[in-house]
PDB file of C-alpha atoms in Angstrom:
ATOM      1  CA  MET A   1     -11.993  -2.249   7.639  1.00 36.00           C
ATOM      2  CA  SER A   2      -9.520   0.100   9.332  1.00 47.00           C
ATOM      3  CA  LYS A   3      -9.669   3.842  10.261  1.00 60.00           C
ATOM      4  CA  LYS A   4      -9.884   5.617   7.280  1.00 73.00           C
ATOM      5  CA  HIS A   5      -6.564   7.858   6.330  1.00 75.00           C
ATOM      6  CA  PRO A   6      -6.645  11.411   5.593  1.00 72.00           C
ATOM      7  CA  ARG A   7      -4.009  11.568   3.343  1.00 73.00           C
ATOM      8  CA  ILE A   8      -5.176   8.377   0.801  1.00 74.00           C
ATOM      9  CA  VAL A   9      -5.992   9.237  -3.124  1.00 74.00           C
ATOM     10  CA  LEU A  10      -6.207   6.914  -6.123  1.00 80.00           C
ATOM     11  CA  THR A  11      -3.777   7.612  -8.138  1.00 85.00           C
ATOM     12  CA  GLY A  12      -3.732   4.211 -10.546  1.00 90.00           C
ATOM     13  CA  ALA A  13      -7.570   3.179 -12.157  1.00 95.00           C
ATOM     14  CA  PRO A  14      -8.842  -0.119 -10.900  1.00 97.00           C
ATOM     15  CA  VAL A  15      -9.457  -2.721 -12.697  1.00 98.00           C
ATOM     16  CA  LEU A  16     -12.705  -4.915 -12.215  1.00 98.00           C
ATOM     17  CA  TYR A  17     -12.458  -8.796 -12.667  1.00 98.00           C
ATOM     18  CA  GLN A  18     -14.974 -11.393 -11.888  1.00 97.00           C
ATOM     19  CA  GLY A  19     -17.340  -8.862  -9.864  1.00 97.00           C
ATOM     20  CA  LEU A  20     -14.732  -7.487  -7.552  1.00 98.00           C
ATOM     21  CA  LEU A  21     -12.999  -4.287  -8.737  1.00 98.00           C
ATOM     22  CA  TYR A  22      -9.271  -4.002  -7.127  1.00 98.00           C
ATOM     23  CA  VAL A  23      -8.212  -0.472  -6.278  1.00 97.00           C
ATOM     24  CA  PRO A  24      -5.066   0.245  -6.143  1.00 97.00           C
ATOM     25  CA  LEU A  25      -4.058   2.456  -2.975  1.00 95.00           C
ATOM     26  CA  SER A  26      -1.876   5.966  -2.797  1.00 92.00           C
ATOM     27  CA  SER A  27      -1.385   8.909  -0.445  1.00 88.00           C
ATOM     28  CA  TRP A  28      -0.103  12.007  -0.916  1.00 81.00           C
ATOM     29  CA  GLU A  29       1.058  11.656   2.443  1.00 85.00           C
ATOM     30  CA  GLU A  30       5.055  11.917   1.425  1.00 76.00           C
ATOM     31  CA  THR A  31       4.206  15.849   0.467  1.00 76.00           C
ATOM     32  CA  ALA A  32       2.743  16.570   3.472  1.00 76.00           C
ATOM     33  CA  GLY A  33       5.847  15.583   5.597  1.00 70.00           C
ATOM     34  CA  GLY A  34       7.669  18.626   5.151  1.00 74.00           C
ATOM     35  CA  VAL A  35       5.371  20.455   6.966  1.00 77.00           C
ATOM     36  CA  GLY A  36       7.046  20.817  10.428  1.00 79.00           C
ATOM     37  CA  SER A  37       3.526  20.043  12.978  1.00 84.00           C
ATOM     38  CA  TYR A  38       2.836  17.238  10.169  1.00 86.00           C
ATOM     39  CA  GLY A  39       3.075  13.413  12.070  1.00 87.00           C
ATOM     40  CA  CYS A  40       4.395  11.725   9.249  1.00 86.00           C
ATOM     41  CA  CYS A  41       4.283   8.924   8.218  1.00 89.00           C
ATOM     42  CA  THR A  42       1.549   6.341   8.415  1.00 92.00           C
ATOM     43  CA  ALA A  43       0.124   5.918   5.507  1.00 92.00           C
ATOM     44  CA  ARG A  44       0.746   2.255   3.496  1.00 92.00           C
ATOM     45  CA  GLY A  45       0.477   1.607   0.023  1.00 94.00           C
ATOM     46  CA  GLY A  46      -1.418  -1.161  -1.023  1.00 96.00           C
ATOM     47  CA  LEU A  47      -4.856  -2.977  -3.337  1.00 97.00           C
ATOM     48  CA  ALA A  48      -8.084  -3.433  -2.029  1.00 97.00           C
ATOM     49  CA  ALA A  49     -11.016  -5.451  -3.223  1.00 98.00           C
ATOM     50  CA  LEU A  50     -14.656  -4.100  -3.192  1.00 97.00           C
ATOM     51  CA  ASP A  51     -17.308  -6.266  -4.575  1.00 98.00           C
ATOM     52  CA  ALA A  52     -18.542  -4.526  -7.522  1.00 97.00           C
ATOM     53  CA  LYS A  53     -22.000  -4.757  -6.758  1.00 97.00           C
ATOM     54  CA  ASP A  54     -22.376  -3.164  -3.243  1.00 97.00           C
ATOM     55  CA  GLY A  55     -19.173  -1.609  -3.110  1.00 96.00           C
ATOM     56  CA  ARG A  56     -18.290  -3.664  -0.027  1.00 97.00           C
ATOM     57  CA  LEU A  57     -14.678  -3.975   1.032  1.00 96.00           C
ATOM     58  CA  VAL A  58     -14.215  -7.789   0.478  1.00 98.00           C
ATOM     59  CA  TRP A  59     -10.207  -7.431   1.743  1.00 98.00           C
ATOM     60  CA  LYS A  60      -7.448  -5.293   1.626  1.00 96.00           C
ATOM     61  CA  THR A  61      -4.082  -5.479   2.233  1.00 97.00           C
ATOM     62  CA  TYR A  62      -0.707  -2.940   2.486  1.00 96.00           C
ATOM     63  CA  ALA A  63       2.515  -3.789   0.263  1.00 96.00           C
ATOM     64  CA  ILE A  64       4.380  -2.706   4.384  1.00 95.00           C
ATOM     65  CA  GLN A  65       3.121  -5.554   6.424  1.00 93.00           C
ATOM     66  CA  GLN A  66       4.386  -3.387   9.734  1.00 94.00           C
ATOM     67  CA  ASP A  67       1.955  -1.000  11.406  1.00 94.00           C
ATOM     68  CA  PRO A  68       3.977   2.583  11.802  1.00 94.00           C
ATOM     69  CA  GLN A  69       4.915   3.285  14.903  1.00 95.00           C
ATOM     70  CA  PRO A  70       6.086   6.352  16.317  1.00 96.00           C
ATOM     71  CA  THR A  71       9.845   6.753  15.797  1.00 93.00           C
ATOM     72  CA  VAL A  72      12.343  10.510  16.251  1.00 93.00           C
ATOM     73  CA  LYS A  73      10.296  14.142  16.387  1.00 93.00           C
ATOM     74  CA  ASN A  74      11.453  16.513  14.180  1.00 91.00           C
ATOM     75  CA  ALA A  75      12.654  19.678  14.417  1.00 90.00           C
ATOM     76  CA  ALA A  76       9.395  21.685  15.543  1.00 92.00           C
ATOM     77  CA  GLY A  77       9.111  18.764  17.908  1.00 93.00           C
ATOM     78  CA  THR A  78       6.050  16.562  15.628  1.00 92.00           C
ATOM     79  CA  GLN A  79       6.290  13.093  16.468  1.00 94.00           C
ATOM     80  CA  MET A  80       7.357  10.788  13.333  1.00 90.00           C
ATOM     81  CA  TYR A  81       5.939   7.497  12.704  1.00 92.00           C
ATOM     82  CA  GLY A  82       7.734   4.682   9.745  1.00 92.00           C
ATOM     83  CA  PRO A  83       7.234   2.604   7.926  1.00 95.00           C
ATOM     84  CA  ALA A  84       4.968   4.104   5.814  1.00 93.00           C
ATOM     85  CA  GLY A  85       4.951   4.316   2.187  1.00 92.00           C
ATOM     86  CA  ALA A  86       4.747   2.123  -0.858  1.00 94.00           C
ATOM     87  CA  ALA A  87       1.985   3.810  -2.721  1.00 94.00           C
ATOM     88  CA  VAL A  88       0.830   2.209  -5.733  1.00 96.00           C
ATOM     89  CA  TRP A  89       0.449   4.405  -8.401  1.00 94.00           C
ATOM     90  CA  SER A  90      -1.119   2.249 -11.298  1.00 95.00           C
ATOM     91  CA  ALA A  91      -2.962  -0.365 -12.203  1.00 97.00           C
ATOM     92  CA  PRO A  92      -2.641  -3.364 -10.848  1.00 98.00           C
ATOM     93  CA  THR A  93      -2.277  -6.442 -13.708  1.00 98.00           C
ATOM     94  CA  ILE A  94      -4.734  -9.798 -13.667  1.00 98.00           C
ATOM     95  CA  ASP A  95      -3.161 -13.265 -13.580  1.00 98.00           C
ATOM     96  CA  ALA A  96      -6.442 -15.832 -14.432  1.00 98.00           C
ATOM     97  CA  LYS A  97      -4.572 -18.213 -15.035  1.00 98.00           C
ATOM     98  CA  ARG A  98      -2.368 -18.259 -11.722  1.00 98.00           C
ATOM     99  CA  ARG A  99      -5.033 -16.667  -9.807  1.00 98.00           C
ATOM    100  CA  LEU A 100      -2.969 -13.378  -8.920  1.00 98.00           C
ATOM    101  CA  VAL A 101      -3.088  -9.915  -9.359  1.00 98.00           C
ATOM    102  CA  TYR A 102       0.070  -8.110  -9.325  1.00 98.00           C
ATOM    103  CA  ILE A 103       0.876  -4.611  -8.161  1.00 98.00           C
ATOM    104  CA  GLY A 104       4.867  -2.609  -7.994  1.00 97.00           C
ATOM    105  CA  THR A 105       5.156  -0.181  -5.190  1.00 96.00           C
ATOM    106  CA  GLY A 106       6.900   3.355  -4.765  1.00 93.00           C
ATOM    107  CA  ASP A 107       8.955   4.715  -2.409  1.00 91.00           C
ATOM    108  CA  THR A 108       9.442   4.257   1.951  1.00 89.00           C
ATOM    109  CA  TYR A 109       8.696   8.058   3.824  1.00 87.00           C
ATOM    110  CA  THR A 110      10.911   7.058   6.272  1.00 87.00           C
ATOM    111  CA  ASP A 111      14.058   5.602   7.197  1.00 84.00           C
ATOM    112  CA  VAL A 112      12.516   3.101   8.596  1.00 87.00           C
ATOM    113  CA  LYS A 113      13.202  -0.639   7.192  1.00 86.00           C
ATOM    114  CA  GLU A 114      10.646  -2.768   5.535  1.00 89.00           C
ATOM    115  CA  ASN A 115      10.483  -4.794   2.331  1.00 88.00           C
ATOM    116  CA  GLY A 116       7.215  -3.153   0.847  1.00 91.00           C
ATOM    117  CA  SER A 117       8.363  -0.024  -0.878  1.00 92.00           C
ATOM    118  CA  ASP A 118       9.865  -0.386  -4.262  1.00 91.00           C
ATOM    119  CA  ALA A 119       8.594  -3.618  -4.539  1.00 95.00           C
ATOM    120  CA  ILE A 120       6.817  -5.786  -7.162  1.00 97.00           C
ATOM    121  CA  MET A 121       4.455  -8.489  -5.234  1.00 98.00           C
ATOM    122  CA  ALA A 122       2.030 -10.913  -6.038  1.00 98.00           C
ATOM    123  CA  LEU A 123      -1.746 -10.982  -4.409  1.00 98.00           C
ATOM    124  CA  ASP A 124      -4.243 -14.140  -4.259  1.00 98.00           C
ATOM    125  CA  LEU A 125      -6.726 -12.950  -6.301  1.00 97.00           C
ATOM    126  CA  ALA A 126      -9.451 -14.151  -3.673  1.00 96.00           C
ATOM    127  CA  SER A 127      -8.319 -13.374  -0.198  1.00 98.00           C
ATOM    128  CA  GLY A 128      -5.235 -10.783  -0.729  1.00 98.00           C
ATOM    129  CA  LYS A 129      -2.456 -12.491   0.546  1.00 98.00           C
ATOM    130  CA  ILE A 130       0.837 -11.957  -0.095  1.00 98.00           C
ATOM    131  CA  LYS A 131       2.304 -15.134  -2.618  1.00 98.00           C
ATOM    132  CA  TRP A 132       6.123 -13.675  -3.220  1.00 97.00           C
ATOM    133  CA  ARG A 133       7.576 -10.323  -2.794  1.00 96.00           C
ATOM    134  CA  ASN A 134      10.481  -8.484  -4.844  1.00 94.00           C
ATOM    135  CA  GLN A 135      12.337  -5.630  -3.269  1.00 91.00           C
ATOM    136  CA  VAL A 136      13.728  -4.183  -6.130  1.00 83.00           C
ATOM    137  CA  THR A 137      15.587  -0.799  -4.140  1.00 75.00           C
ATOM    138  CA  GLU A 138      15.659  -0.990  -0.298  1.00 74.00           C
ATOM    139  CA  ASN A 139      16.377   1.650   1.630  1.00 68.00           C
ATOM    140  CA  ASP A 140      15.512   4.622  -0.744  1.00 68.00           C
ATOM    141  CA  SER A 141      14.445   7.353   1.932  1.00 62.00           C
ATOM    142  CA  SER A 142      18.087   7.839   2.493  1.00 47.00           C
TER     143      SER A 142
END
């Protein structure tokens, strides 16, 4: 598992299916971005699958695939980052027949182009591999 993000929060209900707990990932980082000394933004929404017996992380998939990189400095001189955002605010939906789990993602937190925000995504139940995505609104931070 990658390093923990200090602003990650769970806002959607997890879903239990066949021994795995599917947990939507969100953050409070968008609001923290208004603080001049905060180097926003690096949180990416997504979905984590945990073993229901022991809590072990089985897989984690970010809605935004690109790692955040330094972009510009804000008026206070603080380094800013992107892309970020695409929080998953609601419970995932299991499609047992197709062996998929669906998530809906929220807005982007930055002006860096990406394709995971404001999207509906289908992930493989066992691996978390993204099978398809449909980004409904591009560049919504502008």
